[in-house]
PDB file of C-alpha atoms in Angstrom:
ATOM      1  CA  MET A   1      -1.438   0.577  27.661  1.00 48.00           C
ATOM      2  CA  THR A   2      -3.316  -1.071  24.795  1.00 61.00           C
ATOM      3  CA  GLY A   3      -3.141  -4.838  24.935  1.00 87.00           C
ATOM      4  CA  TYR A   4      -2.467  -7.133  22.014  1.00 90.00           C
ATOM      5  CA  ASP A   5      -3.356 -10.707  21.121  1.00 91.00           C
ATOM      6  CA  VAL A   6      -0.657 -12.722  19.410  1.00 92.00           C
ATOM      7  CA  ARG A   7      -1.238 -16.003  17.612  1.00 92.00           C
ATOM      8  CA  GLY A   8       0.586 -18.093  15.071  1.00 91.00           C
ATOM      9  CA  ALA A   9       0.119 -17.416  11.356  1.00 91.00           C
ATOM     10  CA  PRO A  10       1.046 -19.581   8.376  1.00 88.00           C
ATOM     11  CA  SER A  11       4.552 -18.899   7.131  1.00 83.00           C
ATOM     12  CA  ARG A  12       4.985 -17.734   3.518  1.00 83.00           C
ATOM     13  CA  GLY A  13       8.405 -19.322   3.327  1.00 84.00           C
ATOM     14  CA  LEU A  14      11.692 -17.568   2.720  1.00 84.00           C
ATOM     15  CA  VAL A  15       9.977 -14.309   1.794  1.00 86.00           C
ATOM     16  CA  ASP A  16       9.033 -13.936   5.461  1.00 84.00           C
ATOM     17  CA  ARG A  17      12.644 -14.276   6.477  1.00 86.00           C
ATOM     18  CA  THR A  18      13.722 -11.785   3.844  1.00 87.00           C
ATOM     19  CA  VAL A  19      11.122  -9.259   4.984  1.00 86.00           C
ATOM     20  CA  ALA A  20      11.866  -9.765   8.686  1.00 86.00           C
ATOM     21  CA  ARG A  21      15.580  -9.440   8.072  1.00 85.00           C
ATOM     22  CA  ALA A  22      15.152  -6.305   5.973  1.00 84.00           C
ATOM     23  CA  GLN A  23      13.024  -4.768   8.711  1.00 81.00           C
ATOM     24  CA  ARG A  24      15.588  -5.680  11.326  1.00 82.00           C
ATOM     25  CA  ASP A  25      18.457  -4.223   9.266  1.00 82.00           C
ATOM     26  CA  LEU A  26      16.508  -1.057   8.442  1.00 79.00           C
ATOM     27  CA  ALA A  27      15.589  -0.524  12.067  1.00 76.00           C
ATOM     28  CA  GLY A  28      19.227  -0.997  13.055  1.00 76.00           C
ATOM     29  CA  ALA A  29      20.543   1.423  10.425  1.00 80.00           C
ATOM     30  CA  THR A  30      17.899   4.101  10.843  1.00 79.00           C
ATOM     31  CA  LEU A  31      19.733   6.174  13.402  1.00 83.00           C
ATOM     32  CA  THR A  32      22.955   6.254  11.349  1.00 85.00           C
ATOM     33  CA  LYS A  33      21.064   7.213   8.196  1.00 84.00           C
ATOM     34  CA  LEU A  34      19.095   9.846  10.033  1.00 84.00           C
ATOM     35  CA  ARG A  35      22.216  11.419  11.516  1.00 88.00           C
ATOM     36  CA  ALA A  36      23.793  11.646   8.036  1.00 88.00           C
ATOM     37  CA  LYS A  37      20.573  13.162   6.707  1.00 87.00           C
ATOM     38  CA  ALA A  38      20.495  15.711   9.535  1.00 88.00           C
ATOM     39  CA  VAL A  39      24.109  16.747   8.842  1.00 90.00           C
ATOM     40  CA  ALA A  40      23.234  17.268   5.168  1.00 90.00           C
ATOM     41  CA  TRP A  41      20.205  19.351   6.157  1.00 88.00           C
ATOM     42  CA  ARG A  42      22.296  21.306   8.644  1.00 88.00           C
ATOM     43  CA  ASN A  43      24.786  22.191   5.903  1.00 89.00           C
ATOM     44  CA  GLY A  44      22.085  22.960   3.363  1.00 88.00           C
ATOM     45  CA  LEU A  45      20.040  25.208   5.633  1.00 85.00           C
ATOM     46  CA  GLY A  46      23.185  26.911   6.905  1.00 84.00           C
ATOM     47  CA  GLY A  47      24.054  27.639   3.273  1.00 85.00           C
ATOM     48  CA  LEU A  48      20.580  29.035   2.712  1.00 82.00           C
ATOM     49  CA  LEU A  49      20.979  31.491   5.575  1.00 81.00           C
ATOM     50  CA  VAL A  50      24.449  32.506   4.375  1.00 82.00           C
ATOM     51  CA  GLY A  51      22.919  33.072   0.936  1.00 80.00           C
ATOM     52  CA  LEU A  52      20.260  35.293   2.467  1.00 76.00           C
ATOM     53  CA  ALA A  53      22.929  37.228   4.319  1.00 74.00           C
ATOM     54  CA  GLY A  54      24.480  37.788   0.866  1.00 72.00           C
ATOM     55  CA  PHE A  55      21.513  40.046   0.153  1.00 66.00           C
ATOM     56  CA  GLY A  56      23.587  42.645   1.982  1.00 63.00           C
ATOM     57  CA  LEU A  57      25.682  42.921  -1.181  1.00 57.00           C
ATOM     58  CA  VAL A  58      22.681  44.358  -2.976  1.00 61.00           C
ATOM     59  CA  LYS A  59      22.352  47.774  -1.469  1.00 69.00           C
ATOM     60  CA  GLY A  60      19.041  49.041  -0.272  1.00 71.00           C
ATOM     61  CA  ARG A  61      17.984  51.080   2.701  1.00 74.00           C
ATOM     62  CA  THR A  62      19.836  49.749   5.719  1.00 75.00           C
ATOM     63  CA  ASP A  63      18.375  51.785   8.581  1.00 79.00           C
ATOM     64  CA  ILE A  64      14.907  50.943   9.817  1.00 78.00           C
ATOM     65  CA  GLY A  65      14.974  54.304  11.626  1.00 78.00           C
ATOM     66  CA  GLU A  66      14.196  55.911   8.256  1.00 80.00           C
ATOM     67  CA  LEU A  67      10.937  53.998   7.953  1.00 84.00           C
ATOM     68  CA  ALA A  68       7.498  55.253   8.872  1.00 84.00           C
ATOM     69  CA  PRO A  69       6.882  54.326  12.537  1.00 82.00           C
ATOM     70  CA  GLY A  70       4.489  51.394  11.947  1.00 88.00           C
ATOM     71  CA  TYR A  71       6.742  49.883   9.277  1.00 89.00           C
ATOM     72  CA  ALA A  72       9.840  50.255  11.434  1.00 89.00           C
ATOM     73  CA  THR A  73       8.095  48.344  14.232  1.00 90.00           C
ATOM     74  CA  PHE A  74       6.999  45.652  11.787  1.00 92.00           C
ATOM     75  CA  ALA A  75      10.526  45.287  10.367  1.00 90.00           C
ATOM     76  CA  GLY A  76      11.983  45.104  13.878  1.00 90.00           C
ATOM     77  CA  ALA A  77       9.436  42.479  14.963  1.00 93.00           C
ATOM     78  CA  SER A  78      10.156  40.450  11.818  1.00 92.00           C
ATOM     79  CA  LEU A  79      13.863  40.504  12.566  1.00 90.00           C
ATOM     80  CA  LEU A  80      13.178  39.390  16.133  1.00 93.00           C
ATOM     81  CA  VAL A  81      11.032  36.466  14.959  1.00 94.00           C
ATOM     82  CA  ALA A  82      13.717  35.544  12.394  1.00 92.00           C
ATOM     83  CA  VAL A  83      16.442  35.520  15.039  1.00 91.00           C
ATOM     84  CA  LEU A  84      14.339  33.467  17.477  1.00 94.00           C
ATOM     85  CA  ALA A  85      13.212  30.969  14.820  1.00 94.00           C
ATOM     86  CA  GLY A  86      16.764  30.690  13.474  1.00 91.00           C
ATOM     87  CA  GLY A  87      18.190  30.019  16.926  1.00 92.00           C
ATOM     88  CA  ILE A  88      15.539  27.438  17.785  1.00 94.00           C
ATOM     89  CA  GLY A  89      15.859  25.810  14.358  1.00 93.00           C
ATOM     90  CA  ALA A  90      19.638  25.568  14.692  1.00 91.00           C
ATOM     91  CA  MET A  91      19.243  23.883  18.089  1.00 92.00           C
ATOM     92  CA  TRP A  92      16.731  21.369  16.707  1.00 92.00           C
ATOM     93  CA  ILE A  93      18.911  20.499  13.724  1.00 91.00           C
ATOM     94  CA  LEU A  94      22.046  20.157  15.833  1.00 90.00           C
ATOM     95  CA  ARG A  95      20.068  17.895  18.147  1.00 91.00           C
ATOM     96  CA  ALA A  96      19.040  15.748  15.168  1.00 90.00           C
ATOM     97  CA  ALA A  97      22.552  15.624  13.727  1.00 90.00           C
ATOM     98  CA  HIS A  98      24.512  15.045  16.906  1.00 88.00           C
ATOM     99  CA  GLY A  99      22.074  13.826  19.552  1.00 85.00           C
ATOM    100  CA  SER A 100      20.655  15.319  22.691  1.00 82.00           C
ATOM    101  CA  LEU A 101      22.799  17.085  25.261  1.00 78.00           C
ATOM    102  CA  SER A 102      20.917  15.349  28.050  1.00 75.00           C
ATOM    103  CA  THR A 103      21.526  11.804  29.235  1.00 69.00           C
ATOM    104  CA  SER A 104      19.073   8.935  29.498  1.00 65.00           C
ATOM    105  CA  ALA A 105      18.528   6.969  32.662  1.00 62.00           C
ATOM    106  CA  MET A 106      20.304   3.623  32.466  1.00 64.00           C
ATOM    107  CA  LYS A 107      17.636   2.101  34.692  1.00 63.00           C
ATOM    108  CA  ASP A 108      15.098   2.548  31.887  1.00 61.00           C
ATOM    109  CA  VAL A 109      17.142   0.122  29.809  1.00 64.00           C
ATOM    110  CA  ALA A 110      17.839  -2.341  32.617  1.00 59.00           C
ATOM    111  CA  ALA A 111      14.263  -2.473  33.903  1.00 61.00           C
ATOM    112  CA  GLY A 112      12.693  -3.391  30.576  1.00 67.00           C
ATOM    113  CA  ARG A 113      11.697  -6.827  29.321  1.00 73.00           C
ATOM    114  CA  SER A 114      13.509  -6.406  26.025  1.00 78.00           C
ATOM    115  CA  ARG A 115      16.235  -8.820  25.023  1.00 81.00           C
ATOM    116  CA  ASP A 116      17.632  -6.169  22.704  1.00 81.00           C
ATOM    117  CA  PRO A 117      17.609  -2.913  24.687  1.00 81.00           C
ATOM    118  CA  ILE A 118      20.248  -1.253  22.509  1.00 81.00           C
ATOM    119  CA  ARG A 119      17.953  -1.504  19.508  1.00 82.00           C
ATOM    120  CA  ASP A 120      15.137  -0.105  21.638  1.00 82.00           C
ATOM    121  CA  VAL A 121      17.260   2.910  22.484  1.00 82.00           C
ATOM    122  CA  ASP A 122      18.325   3.386  18.848  1.00 83.00           C
ATOM    123  CA  ILE A 123      14.752   3.241  17.558  1.00 83.00           C
ATOM    124  CA  LYS A 124      13.582   5.740  20.161  1.00 83.00           C
ATOM    125  CA  GLU A 125      16.500   8.060  19.461  1.00 85.00           C
ATOM    126  CA  ALA A 126      15.899   7.822  15.705  1.00 85.00           C
ATOM    127  CA  GLN A 127      12.275   8.763  16.232  1.00 83.00           C
ATOM    128  CA  GLU A 128      13.158  11.758  18.375  1.00 86.00           C
ATOM    129  CA  SER A 129      15.882  12.852  15.962  1.00 88.00           C
ATOM    130  CA  ALA A 130      13.481  12.644  13.014  1.00 87.00           C
ATOM    131  CA  ARG A 131      11.059  14.858  14.925  1.00 88.00           C
ATOM    132  CA  ALA A 132      13.844  17.326  15.767  1.00 91.00           C
ATOM    133  CA  LEU A 133      14.945  17.440  12.129  1.00 90.00           C
ATOM    134  CA  THR A 134      11.436  18.184  10.893  1.00 90.00           C
ATOM    135  CA  LEU A 135      10.863  20.886  13.502  1.00 93.00           C
ATOM    136  CA  GLY A 136      14.295  22.371  12.766  1.00 93.00           C
ATOM    137  CA  GLY A 137      13.557  22.511   9.051  1.00 91.00           C
ATOM    138  CA  TRP A 138      10.288  24.358   9.655  1.00 93.00           C
ATOM    139  CA  ALA A 139      11.931  26.773  12.094  1.00 94.00           C
ATOM    140  CA  ILE A 140      14.718  27.618   9.640  1.00 91.00           C
ATOM    141  CA  GLY A 141      12.109  28.122   6.920  1.00 92.00           C
ATOM    142  CA  ILE A 142      10.229  30.527   9.174  1.00 94.00           C
ATOM    143  CA  CYS A 143      13.510  32.288   9.981  1.00 92.00           C
ATOM    144  CA  ALA A 144      14.312  32.715   6.277  1.00 90.00           C
ATOM    145  CA  GLY A 145      10.792  33.958   5.533  1.00 92.00           C
ATOM    146  CA  PHE A 146      10.814  36.614   8.233  1.00 92.00           C
ATOM    147  CA  LEU A 147      14.352  37.661   7.307  1.00 89.00           C
ATOM    148  CA  VAL A 148      13.270  38.276   3.715  1.00 88.00           C
ATOM    149  CA  LEU A 149      10.180  40.091   4.975  1.00 91.00           C
ATOM    150  CA  ALA A 150      12.236  42.356   7.245  1.00 90.00           C
ATOM    151  CA  VAL A 151      14.693  43.195   4.453  1.00 87.00           C
ATOM    152  CA  GLY A 152      11.857  43.792   1.999  1.00 88.00           C
ATOM    153  CA  VAL A 153      10.004  46.144   4.337  1.00 89.00           C
ATOM    154  CA  THR A 154      13.243  48.002   5.112  1.00 88.00           C
ATOM    155  CA  TRP A 155      13.984  48.457   1.421  1.00 87.00           C
ATOM    156  CA  TYR A 156      10.559  49.247   0.111  1.00 88.00           C
ATOM    157  CA  GLY A 157       8.583  50.508   3.108  1.00 86.00           C
ATOM    158  CA  PRO A 158       7.506  54.170   3.160  1.00 86.00           C
ATOM    159  CA  THR A 159       9.790  56.679   4.838  1.00 83.00           C
ATOM    160  CA  LYS A 160       8.666  58.560   7.882  1.00 79.00           C
ATOM    161  CA  ASP A 161       7.268  62.101   7.314  1.00 77.00           C
ATOM    162  CA  GLN A 162       9.761  64.887   6.830  1.00 77.00           C
ATOM    163  CA  PRO A 163       9.703  67.753   9.371  1.00 78.00           C
ATOM    164  CA  GLN A 164       7.429  70.652   8.395  1.00 85.00           C
ATOM    165  CA  ILE A 165       7.683  74.387   8.885  1.00 88.00           C
ATOM    166  CA  ALA A 166       5.211  76.596  10.766  1.00 89.00           C
ATOM    167  CA  VAL A 167       5.379  80.300   9.892  1.00 90.00           C
ATOM    168  CA  THR A 168       3.659  83.048  11.828  1.00 90.00           C
ATOM    169  CA  THR A 169       2.793  86.356  10.090  1.00 88.00           C
ATOM    170  CA  PRO A 170       0.533  89.293  11.034  1.00 88.00           C
ATOM    171  CA  ALA A 171      -1.860  88.138   8.280  1.00 83.00           C
ATOM    172  CA  GLY A 172      -2.108  84.599   9.662  1.00 84.00           C
ATOM    173  CA  ASP A 173      -0.161  81.381  10.153  1.00 86.00           C
ATOM    174  CA  GLY A 174       1.007  78.860   7.595  1.00 87.00           C
ATOM    175  CA  CYS A 175       2.257  75.314   8.070  1.00 89.00           C
ATOM    176  CA  GLY A 176       3.441  72.675   5.624  1.00 89.00           C
ATOM    177  CA  LYS A 177       6.322  71.181   3.699  1.00 86.00           C
ATOM    178  CA  VAL A 178       8.710  73.529   1.958  1.00 87.00           C
ATOM    179  CA  VAL A 179       8.137  73.510  -1.778  1.00 88.00           C
ATOM    180  CA  ARG A 180      10.517  76.319  -2.744  1.00 88.00           C
ATOM    181  CA  LEU A 181      12.087  79.568  -1.547  1.00 88.00           C
ATOM    182  CA  ARG A 182      12.503  82.217  -4.202  1.00 88.00           C
ATOM    183  CA  GLU A 183      13.141  85.963  -3.935  1.00 86.00           C
ATOM    184  CA  GLY A 184      12.176  86.101  -0.290  1.00 86.00           C
ATOM    185  CA  GLU A 185       8.924  84.244  -0.898  1.00 89.00           C
ATOM    186  CA  LEU A 186       8.431  80.869   0.791  1.00 89.00           C
ATOM    187  CA  THR A 187       6.029  78.393  -0.787  1.00 90.00           C
ATOM    188  CA  LEU A 188       4.580  75.769   1.567  1.00 89.00           C
ATOM    189  CA  LYS A 189       2.571  72.718   0.641  1.00 87.00           C
ATOM    190  CA  THR A 190      -0.284  72.677   3.100  1.00 86.00           C
ATOM    191  CA  SER A 191      -3.352  70.511   3.451  1.00 82.00           C
ATOM    192  CA  ALA A 192      -5.285  73.258   1.598  1.00 84.00           C
ATOM    193  CA  GLY A 193      -2.792  73.470  -1.268  1.00 87.00           C
ATOM    194  CA  GLU A 194       0.241  75.649  -1.876  1.00 88.00           C
ATOM    195  CA  GLN A 195       0.541  78.777   0.283  1.00 88.00           C
ATOM    196  CA  GLU A 196       2.951  81.636  -0.444  1.00 88.00           C
ATOM    197  CA  ILE A 197       4.400  83.631   2.443  1.00 89.00           C
ATOM    198  CA  VAL A 198       6.664  86.679   2.239  1.00 88.00           C
ATOM    199  CA  LEU A 199       9.422  85.895   4.662  1.00 87.00           C
ATOM    200  CA  ALA A 200      10.048  89.571   5.411  1.00 88.00           C
ATOM    201  CA  ASP A 201       6.562  89.658   7.001  1.00 87.00           C
ATOM    202  CA  ALA A 202       7.167  86.606   9.164  1.00 88.00           C
ATOM    203  CA  THR A 203       7.280  87.158  12.893  1.00 90.00           C
ATOM    204  CA  GLY A 204       7.937  83.532  13.782  1.00 90.00           C
ATOM    205  CA  LEU A 205       9.406  80.442  12.162  1.00 88.00           C
ATOM    206  CA  ARG A 206       9.730  76.977  13.672  1.00 88.00           C
ATOM    207  CA  VAL A 207      10.224  73.368  12.609  1.00 87.00           C
ATOM    208  CA  VAL A 208       7.438  70.971  13.654  1.00 85.00           C
ATOM    209  CA  GLU A 209       7.047  67.166  13.354  1.00 78.00           C
ATOM    210  CA  LYS A 210       3.430  67.599  12.353  1.00 79.00           C
ATOM    211  CA  CYS A 211       1.328  70.654  11.520  1.00 82.00           C
ATOM    212  CA  GLY A 212      -1.289  71.467  14.132  1.00 75.00           C
ATOM    213  CA  SER A 213       0.871  70.180  16.976  1.00 63.00           C
TER     214      SER A 213
ATOM    215  CA  MET B   1       2.010  -7.212  33.157  1.00 41.00           C
ATOM    216  CA  SER B   2       5.397  -7.923  34.750  1.00 43.00           C
ATOM    217  CA  ASN B   3       8.572  -6.207  33.654  1.00 45.00           C
ATOM    218  CA  GLU B   4      10.602  -9.294  34.477  1.00 44.00           C
ATOM    219  CA  PRO B   5      11.930 -11.240  31.486  1.00 46.00           C
ATOM    220  CA  THR B   6      10.066 -14.454  30.771  1.00 47.00           C
ATOM    221  CA  VAL B   7      12.214 -17.324  31.957  1.00 48.00           C
ATOM    222  CA  SER B   8      13.420 -19.308  28.987  1.00 49.00           C
ATOM    223  CA  SER B   9      13.977 -23.020  28.810  1.00 61.00           C
ATOM    224  CA  GLN B  10      17.544 -24.130  28.293  1.00 85.00           C
ATOM    225  CA  HIS B  11      18.960 -22.596  25.109  1.00 91.00           C
ATOM    226  CA  ARG B  12      19.818 -25.178  22.458  1.00 92.00           C
ATOM    227  CA  PRO B  13      23.026 -24.295  20.567  1.00 92.00           C
ATOM    228  CA  LEU B  14      21.776 -25.701  17.250  1.00 93.00           C
ATOM    229  CA  LYS B  15      23.602 -25.163  13.995  1.00 95.00           C
ATOM    230  CA  PHE B  16      22.419 -22.039  12.175  1.00 95.00           C
ATOM    231  CA  ASP B  17      19.781 -22.988   9.645  1.00 94.00           C
ATOM    232  CA  GLU B  18      17.173 -20.916   7.806  1.00 92.00           C
ATOM    233  CA  VAL B  19      14.152 -23.054   8.572  1.00 92.00           C
ATOM    234  CA  THR B  20      10.509 -22.474   9.320  1.00 92.00           C
ATOM    235  CA  ASN B  21       7.541 -24.432  10.473  1.00 87.00           C
ATOM    236  CA  ASP B  22       3.907 -23.394  10.855  1.00 85.00           C
ATOM    237  CA  ALA B  23       4.041 -24.546  14.476  1.00 92.00           C
ATOM    238  CA  TYR B  24       6.795 -22.015  15.212  1.00 93.00           C
ATOM    239  CA  GLY B  25       4.356 -19.109  15.071  1.00 93.00           C
ATOM    240  CA  THR B  26       1.973 -20.748  17.546  1.00 93.00           C
ATOM    241  CA  GLU B  27       4.812 -21.719  19.891  1.00 94.00           C
ATOM    242  CA  PHE B  28       6.306 -18.228  19.799  1.00 94.00           C
ATOM    243  CA  ALA B  29       2.867 -16.674  20.379  1.00 93.00           C
ATOM    244  CA  ALA B  30       2.505 -18.763  23.558  1.00 93.00           C
ATOM    245  CA  SER B  31       5.601 -17.130  25.068  1.00 91.00           C
ATOM    246  CA  CYS B  32       5.157 -13.728  23.460  1.00 92.00           C
ATOM    247  CA  GLU B  33       4.542 -10.491  25.271  1.00 91.00           C
ATOM    248  CA  VAL B  34       3.949  -7.251  23.383  1.00 91.00           C
ATOM    249  CA  GLU B  35       5.195  -3.849  24.401  1.00 88.00           C
ATOM    250  CA  GLU B  36       4.501  -0.605  22.593  1.00 86.00           C
ATOM    251  CA  ILE B  37       7.539   1.330  21.446  1.00 83.00           C
ATOM    252  CA  ALA B  38       8.002   4.449  19.311  1.00 76.00           C
ATOM    253  CA  ARG B  39       6.046   3.885  16.072  1.00 75.00           C
ATOM    254  CA  GLY B  40       5.351   0.223  16.680  1.00 82.00           C
ATOM    255  CA  VAL B  41       5.571  -2.682  19.048  1.00 87.00           C
ATOM    256  CA  ARG B  42       8.231  -5.007  20.355  1.00 89.00           C
ATOM    257  CA  LEU B  43       7.522  -8.729  20.580  1.00 92.00           C
ATOM    258  CA  ASP B  44       9.440 -10.401  23.411  1.00 92.00           C
ATOM    259  CA  GLY B  45       9.433 -14.182  23.486  1.00 92.00           C
ATOM    260  CA  ILE B  46      11.336 -17.407  23.087  1.00 94.00           C
ATOM    261  CA  CYS B  47      12.577 -18.745  19.764  1.00 95.00           C
ATOM    262  CA  PRO B  48      10.628 -21.960  19.173  1.00 94.00           C
ATOM    263  CA  ARG B  49      13.646 -23.613  17.587  1.00 95.00           C
ATOM    264  CA  CYS B  50      16.647 -22.791  19.774  1.00 95.00           C
ATOM    265  CA  LEU B  51      14.659 -21.658  22.841  1.00 94.00           C
ATOM    266  CA  GLY B  52      16.749 -18.494  23.044  1.00 93.00           C
ATOM    267  CA  GLU B  53      15.172 -15.387  24.496  1.00 91.00           C
ATOM    268  CA  MET B  54      14.627 -12.795  21.805  1.00 93.00           C
ATOM    269  CA  SER B  55      12.941  -9.538  20.913  1.00 91.00           C
ATOM    270  CA  HIS B  56      11.516  -8.527  17.558  1.00 90.00           C
ATOM    271  CA  HIS B  57      10.969  -4.838  16.828  1.00 88.00           C
ATOM    272  CA  GLU B  58       8.055  -4.235  14.512  1.00 85.00           C
ATOM    273  CA  VAL B  59       8.235  -0.574  13.590  1.00 80.00           C
ATOM    274  CA  ASP B  60       5.729   1.057  11.285  1.00 75.00           C
ATOM    275  CA  SER B  61       8.232   3.475   9.769  1.00 65.00           C
ATOM    276  CA  TYR B  62      11.933   3.923  10.085  1.00 61.00           C
ATOM    277  CA  VAL B  63      12.445   7.591   9.390  1.00 58.00           C
ATOM    278  CA  ARG B  64       9.478   9.772   9.983  1.00 49.00           C
ATOM    279  CA  GLY B  65       8.807  13.396  10.648  1.00 45.00           C
ATOM    280  CA  VAL B  66       6.104  14.985  12.682  1.00 44.00           C
ATOM    281  CA  ARG B  67       2.583  13.932  11.811  1.00 50.00           C
ATOM    282  CA  ARG B  68       0.480  14.704  14.789  1.00 48.00           C
ATOM    283  CA  ASN B  69      -2.324  12.228  14.276  1.00 48.00           C
ATOM    284  CA  ALA B  70      -0.344   9.484  12.637  1.00 57.00           C
ATOM    285  CA  THR B  71      -0.956   6.230  14.476  1.00 63.00           C
ATOM    286  CA  PRO B  72       1.128   3.200  13.562  1.00 65.00           C
ATOM    287  CA  ARG B  73      -0.883   0.547  11.703  1.00 72.00           C
ATOM    288  CA  LEU B  74      -0.070  -2.039  14.318  1.00 72.00           C
ATOM    289  CA  LYS B  75      -1.932  -0.089  16.948  1.00 74.00           C
ATOM    290  CA  THR B  76      -5.167  -0.010  14.975  1.00 77.00           C
ATOM    291  CA  ALA B  77      -5.483  -3.190  12.903  1.00 83.00           C
ATOM    292  CA  THR B  78      -4.461  -6.818  12.801  1.00 88.00           C
ATOM    293  CA  GLN B  79      -1.107  -7.338  11.115  1.00 87.00           C
ATOM    294  CA  VAL B  80       0.764 -10.461  10.108  1.00 90.00           C
ATOM    295  CA  VAL B  81       4.297  -9.972  11.334  1.00 90.00           C
ATOM    296  CA  PRO B  82       7.188 -12.011   9.971  1.00 91.00           C
ATOM    297  CA  VAL B  83       9.627 -12.742  12.766  1.00 92.00           C
ATOM    298  CA  LEU B  84      13.090 -14.256  12.833  1.00 91.00           C
ATOM    299  CA  CYS B  85      15.121 -15.552  15.729  1.00 94.00           C
ATOM    300  CA  THR B  86      17.307 -12.786  17.110  1.00 92.00           C
ATOM    301  CA  CYS B  87      18.679 -14.555  20.167  1.00 91.00           C
ATOM    302  CA  LYS B  88      22.119 -13.388  21.189  1.00 89.00           C
ATOM    303  CA  LYS B  89      23.540 -16.853  21.851  1.00 90.00           C
ATOM    304  CA  ALA B  90      26.144 -18.511  19.607  1.00 92.00           C
ATOM    305  CA  HIS B  91      25.069 -20.772  16.728  1.00 94.00           C
ATOM    306  CA  ASP B  92      27.626 -22.529  14.551  1.00 94.00           C
ATOM    307  CA  GLY B  93      27.536 -21.584  10.891  1.00 94.00           C
ATOM    308  CA  ARG B  94      25.867 -18.238  11.438  1.00 93.00           C
ATOM    309  CA  PRO B  95      26.898 -15.776   8.698  1.00 91.00           C
ATOM    310  CA  LYS B  96      28.770 -12.712   9.850  1.00 90.00           C
ATOM    311  CA  GLY B  97      26.440  -9.845  10.644  1.00 84.00           C
ATOM    312  CA  ASP B  98      23.450 -12.140  11.123  1.00 88.00           C
ATOM    313  CA  GLU B  99      21.905 -13.100  14.435  1.00 89.00           C
ATOM    314  CA  GLY B 100      19.809 -15.850  15.982  1.00 93.00           C
ATOM    315  CA  CYS B 101      19.617 -19.514  14.990  1.00 95.00           C
ATOM    316  CA  GLY B 102      18.162 -18.921  11.531  1.00 93.00           C
ATOM    317  CA  ALA B 103      14.572 -19.907  12.343  1.00 94.00           C
ATOM    318  CA  TYR B 104      11.742 -17.707  11.153  1.00 94.00           C
ATOM    319  CA  TRP B 105       7.958 -17.713  11.350  1.00 93.00           C
ATOM    320  CA  SER B 106       4.926 -15.450  11.269  1.00 92.00           C
ATOM    321  CA  VAL B 107       2.504 -14.280  13.924  1.00 93.00           C
ATOM    322  CA  GLU B 108      -0.721 -12.336  13.778  1.00 92.00           C
ATOM    323  CA  VAL B 109      -0.819  -9.350  16.132  1.00 92.00           C
ATOM    324  CA  THR B 110      -4.234  -7.889  16.968  1.00 91.00           C
ATOM    325  CA  PRO B 111      -4.812  -4.853  19.187  1.00 88.00           C
ATOM    326  CA  ARG B 112      -7.541  -5.504  21.783  1.00 84.00           C
TER     327      ARG B 112
END
């Protein structure tokens, strides 16, 4: 532990008493003020998350299964991070607003040299609550960010590829997306452009996830 | 450094009075022990006026968030700390909500 030297200093008169008293009163009231602040933050951040949930009223794509595989994974991971950050943030903020669930050892108070151990405990608790409140605020912010990201990707991300059709004919095979079917002639969009196939000539027809597979 | 409280002389139940004296700081410093607490230090000593045992909490900030490298001023530089008696004993004439015998003084705290 760092040591300190203490020596007398000239008094500045009543201003010293005023300052010392203000410091004492502020230190004593800090925990109460911090708890009230944490409750306000708890309500505010809770409202923010409810507001985000209200995004559900604006209809967009709701099934990440319709997304292209990479985007679906990204949206799912974002939702997971949002849920984890939201849960951790809620725990931190509740800890700041209402105190820790754990108990403190009474011997820590009794063994000290302090003549005002209650104020010691209050100052320490205020410090830990302030830390919990800050961490909780960041965690809820991260939760909100990833929630918006997940919704955005779900709404605007590219859809996964549609199934394609592979046609076998005596003249050769064709594979691609169906463009149109008119008068027994099937037009496919292939990697080489549009290809027309007379269905009456087809000897095989199957649906594939990807051409060439 | 012992964890046992410094033994005080007999407490003097003087009438509450907001007084100071330059000698108070020196007398308090002679009995003072410093302990680090969250965001500051606690000065434990004996009130030079009423001889009551007391603690003064000198905290750098009262509500603070997470700043990883923030070190309280008191731990890095000399500070003049105004102190007032906070003994828990009774003193006639003490206003409601106040504490101690009314005496106040200043000390200079320097980290080694």
